[in-house]
PDB file of C-alpha atoms in Angstrom:
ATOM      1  CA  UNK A 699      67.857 205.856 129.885  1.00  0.00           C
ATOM      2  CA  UNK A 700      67.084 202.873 132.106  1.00  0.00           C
ATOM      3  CA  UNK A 701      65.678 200.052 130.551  1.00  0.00           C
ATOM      4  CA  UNK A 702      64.097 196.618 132.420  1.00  0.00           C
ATOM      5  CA  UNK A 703      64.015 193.705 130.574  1.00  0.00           C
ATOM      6  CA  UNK A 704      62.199 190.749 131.754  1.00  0.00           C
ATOM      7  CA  UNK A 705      62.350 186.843 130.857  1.00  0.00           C
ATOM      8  CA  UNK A 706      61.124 183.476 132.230  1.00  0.00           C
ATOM      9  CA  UNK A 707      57.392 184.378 131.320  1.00  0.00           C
ATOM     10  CA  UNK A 708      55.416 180.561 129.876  1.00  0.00           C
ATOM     11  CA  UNK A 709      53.316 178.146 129.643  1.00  0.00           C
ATOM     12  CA  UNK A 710      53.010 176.001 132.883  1.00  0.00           C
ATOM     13  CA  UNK A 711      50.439 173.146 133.994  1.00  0.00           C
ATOM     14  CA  UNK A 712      48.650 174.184 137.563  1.00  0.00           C
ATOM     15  CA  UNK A 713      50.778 173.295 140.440  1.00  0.00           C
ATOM     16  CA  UNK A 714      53.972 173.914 138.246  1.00  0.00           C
ATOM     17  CA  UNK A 715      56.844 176.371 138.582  1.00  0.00           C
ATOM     18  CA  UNK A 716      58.235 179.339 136.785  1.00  0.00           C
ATOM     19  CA  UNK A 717      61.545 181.967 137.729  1.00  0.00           C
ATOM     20  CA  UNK A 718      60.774 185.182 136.593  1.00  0.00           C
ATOM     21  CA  UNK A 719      63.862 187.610 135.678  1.00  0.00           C
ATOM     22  CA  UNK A 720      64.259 191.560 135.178  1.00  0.00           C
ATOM     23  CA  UNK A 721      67.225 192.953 134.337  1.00  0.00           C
ATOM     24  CA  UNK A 722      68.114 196.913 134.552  1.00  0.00           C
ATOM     25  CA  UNK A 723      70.340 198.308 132.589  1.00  0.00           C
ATOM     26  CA  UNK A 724      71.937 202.155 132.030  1.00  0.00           C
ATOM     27  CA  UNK A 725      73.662 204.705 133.479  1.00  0.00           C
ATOM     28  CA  UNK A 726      72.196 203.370 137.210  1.00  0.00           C
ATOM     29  CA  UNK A 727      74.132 203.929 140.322  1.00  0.00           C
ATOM     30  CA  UNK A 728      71.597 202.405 142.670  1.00  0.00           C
ATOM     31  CA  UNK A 729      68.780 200.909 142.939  1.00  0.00           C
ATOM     32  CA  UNK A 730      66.086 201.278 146.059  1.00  0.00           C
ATOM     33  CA  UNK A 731      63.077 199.811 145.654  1.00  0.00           C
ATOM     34  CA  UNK A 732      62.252 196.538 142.777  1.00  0.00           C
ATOM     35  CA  UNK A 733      59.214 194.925 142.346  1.00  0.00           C
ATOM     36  CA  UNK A 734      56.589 192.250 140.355  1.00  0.00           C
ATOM     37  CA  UNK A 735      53.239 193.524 139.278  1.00  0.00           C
ATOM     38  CA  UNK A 736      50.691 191.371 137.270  1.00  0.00           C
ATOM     39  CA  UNK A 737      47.459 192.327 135.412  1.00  0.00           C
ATOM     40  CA  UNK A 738      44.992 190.154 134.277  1.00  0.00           C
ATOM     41  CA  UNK A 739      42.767 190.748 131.649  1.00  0.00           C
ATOM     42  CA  UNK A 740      39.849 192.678 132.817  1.00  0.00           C
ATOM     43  CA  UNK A 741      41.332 193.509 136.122  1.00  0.00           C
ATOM     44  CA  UNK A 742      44.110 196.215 137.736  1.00  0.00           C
ATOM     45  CA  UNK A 743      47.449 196.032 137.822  1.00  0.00           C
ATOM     46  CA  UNK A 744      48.368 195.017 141.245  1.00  0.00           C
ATOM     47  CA  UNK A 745      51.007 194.002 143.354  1.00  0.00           C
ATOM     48  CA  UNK A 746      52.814 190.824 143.720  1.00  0.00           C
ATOM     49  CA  UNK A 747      56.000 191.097 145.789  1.00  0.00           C
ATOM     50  CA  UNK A 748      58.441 194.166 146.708  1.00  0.00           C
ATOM     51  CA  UNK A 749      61.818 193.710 147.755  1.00  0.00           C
ATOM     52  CA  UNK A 750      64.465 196.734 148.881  1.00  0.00           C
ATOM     53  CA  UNK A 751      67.999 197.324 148.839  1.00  0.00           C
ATOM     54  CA  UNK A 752      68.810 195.656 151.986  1.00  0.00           C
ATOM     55  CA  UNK A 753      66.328 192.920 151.228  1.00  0.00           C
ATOM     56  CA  UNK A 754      63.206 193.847 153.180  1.00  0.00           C
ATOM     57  CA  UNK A 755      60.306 192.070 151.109  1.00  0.00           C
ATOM     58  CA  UNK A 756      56.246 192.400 151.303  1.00  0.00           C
ATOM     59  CA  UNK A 757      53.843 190.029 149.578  1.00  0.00           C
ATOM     60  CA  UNK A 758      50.649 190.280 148.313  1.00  0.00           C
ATOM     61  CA  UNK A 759      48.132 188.240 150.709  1.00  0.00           C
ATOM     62  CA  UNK A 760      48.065 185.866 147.644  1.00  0.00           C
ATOM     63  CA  UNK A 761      50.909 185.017 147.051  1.00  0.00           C
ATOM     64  CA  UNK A 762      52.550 184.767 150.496  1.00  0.00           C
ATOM     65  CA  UNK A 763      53.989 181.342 151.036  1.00  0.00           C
ATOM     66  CA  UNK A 764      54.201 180.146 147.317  1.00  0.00           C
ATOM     67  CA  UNK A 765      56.381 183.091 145.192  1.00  0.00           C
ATOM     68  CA  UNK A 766      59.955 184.269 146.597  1.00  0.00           C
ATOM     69  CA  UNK A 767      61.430 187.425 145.773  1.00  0.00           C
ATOM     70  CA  UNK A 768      64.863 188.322 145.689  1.00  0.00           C
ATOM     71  CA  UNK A 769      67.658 190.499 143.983  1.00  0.00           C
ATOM     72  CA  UNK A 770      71.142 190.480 142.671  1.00  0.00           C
ATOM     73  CA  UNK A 771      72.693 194.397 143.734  1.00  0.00           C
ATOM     74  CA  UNK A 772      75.208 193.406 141.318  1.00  0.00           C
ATOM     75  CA  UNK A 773      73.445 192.501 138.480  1.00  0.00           C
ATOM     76  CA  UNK A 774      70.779 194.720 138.941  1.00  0.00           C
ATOM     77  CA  UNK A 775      68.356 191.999 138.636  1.00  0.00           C
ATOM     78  CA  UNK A 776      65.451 190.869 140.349  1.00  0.00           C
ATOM     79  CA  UNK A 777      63.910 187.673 140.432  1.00  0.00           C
ATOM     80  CA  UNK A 778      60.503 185.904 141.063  1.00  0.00           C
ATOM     81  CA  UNK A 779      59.992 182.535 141.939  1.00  0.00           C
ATOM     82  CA  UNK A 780      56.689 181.134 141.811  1.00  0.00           C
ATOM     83  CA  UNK A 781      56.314 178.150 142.892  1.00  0.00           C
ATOM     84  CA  UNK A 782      52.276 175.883 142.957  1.00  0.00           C
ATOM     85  CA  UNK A 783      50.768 178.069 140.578  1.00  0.00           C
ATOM     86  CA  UNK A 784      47.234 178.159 140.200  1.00  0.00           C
ATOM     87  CA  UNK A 785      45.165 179.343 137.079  1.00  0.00           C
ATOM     88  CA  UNK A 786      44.245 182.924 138.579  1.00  0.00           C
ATOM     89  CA  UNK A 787      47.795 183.166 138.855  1.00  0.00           C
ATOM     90  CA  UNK A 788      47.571 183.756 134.933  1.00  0.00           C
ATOM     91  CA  UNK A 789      48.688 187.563 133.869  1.00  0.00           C
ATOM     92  CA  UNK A 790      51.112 189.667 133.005  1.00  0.00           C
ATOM     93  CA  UNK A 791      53.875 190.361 134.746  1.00  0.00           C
ATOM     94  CA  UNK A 792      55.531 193.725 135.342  1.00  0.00           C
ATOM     95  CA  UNK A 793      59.048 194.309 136.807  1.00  0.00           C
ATOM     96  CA  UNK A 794      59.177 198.134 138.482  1.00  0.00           C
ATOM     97  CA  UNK A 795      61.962 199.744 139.826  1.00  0.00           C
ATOM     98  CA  UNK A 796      62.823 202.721 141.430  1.00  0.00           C
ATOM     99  CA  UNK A 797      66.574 203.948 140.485  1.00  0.00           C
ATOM    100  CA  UNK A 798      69.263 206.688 140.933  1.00  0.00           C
ATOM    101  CA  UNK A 799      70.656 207.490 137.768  1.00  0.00           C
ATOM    102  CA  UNK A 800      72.611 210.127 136.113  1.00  0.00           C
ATOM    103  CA  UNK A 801      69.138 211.286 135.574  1.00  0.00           C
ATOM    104  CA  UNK A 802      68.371 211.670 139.393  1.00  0.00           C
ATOM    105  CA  UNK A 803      66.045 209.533 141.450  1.00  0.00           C
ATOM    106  CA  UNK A 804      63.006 208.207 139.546  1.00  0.00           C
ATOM    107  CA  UNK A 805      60.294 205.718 140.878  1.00  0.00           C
ATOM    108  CA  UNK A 806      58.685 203.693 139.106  1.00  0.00           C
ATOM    109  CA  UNK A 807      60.251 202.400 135.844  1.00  0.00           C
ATOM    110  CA  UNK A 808      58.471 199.550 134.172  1.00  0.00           C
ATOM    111  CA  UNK A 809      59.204 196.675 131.946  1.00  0.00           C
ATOM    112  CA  UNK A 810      57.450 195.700 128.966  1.00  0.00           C
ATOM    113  CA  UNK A 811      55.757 192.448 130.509  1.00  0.00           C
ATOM    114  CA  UNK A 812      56.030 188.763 130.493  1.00  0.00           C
ATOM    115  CA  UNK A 813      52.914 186.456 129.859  1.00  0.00           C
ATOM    116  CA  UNK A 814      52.306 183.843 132.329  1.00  0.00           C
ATOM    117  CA  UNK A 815      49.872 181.295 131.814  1.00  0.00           C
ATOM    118  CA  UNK A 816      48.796 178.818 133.740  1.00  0.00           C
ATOM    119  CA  UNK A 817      46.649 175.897 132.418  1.00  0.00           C
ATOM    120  CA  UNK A 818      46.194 172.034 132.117  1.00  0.00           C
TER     121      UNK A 818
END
């Protein structure tokens, strides 16, 4: 019943930037917790950047300093910039989301994934 879509996912040169966008959509009255995940091949999924409804965010040691997380409550959108990207950057990025729908309270809905590569 609740769907994330995410966009912004390319092809940028090392020390480039991308936005990343996810969207929620369905029968949602709120949203808690949203979040980026990435996954490279060969490795786990792990955490990028976590951002709550009153805009408390946490980083991964990584990224801290170069991506920025932030939401639209209205939109039900989050949104990752990432800003000097470097090649192990280079994955797949998740959007998750924990929501109260008509469904009740459910953690952890994913998107599909966007491809971010990072290369010369």
């Amino acid at each position: 019943q609740v769907q994330l879509v995410e966009s912004g996912g390319g092809l940028v040169q090392p020390g480039g930037s991308l936005r990343l966008s996810c969207a929620a959509s369905g029968s949602i009255f709120r949203i808690n917790r949203m979040g980026w995940y990435r996954q490279a091949p060969g490795n786990e999924r792990e955490l990028v950047a976590v951002i709550i409804s009153g805009g408390s965010t946490i980083y991964a040691d990584s990224v801290k300093s170069r991506f920025t997380i932030s939401r639209d409550n209205a939109k039900n959108t989050v949104y990752l910039q990432m800003n000097t990207l470097k090649p192990e950057d280079a994955a797949v990025y998740y959007c998750n989301a924990d929501v109260w729908s008509l469904n009740g309270y459910t953690r952890g809905y994913w998107g599909q994934g966007t491809q971010v590569t990072v290369s010369s």
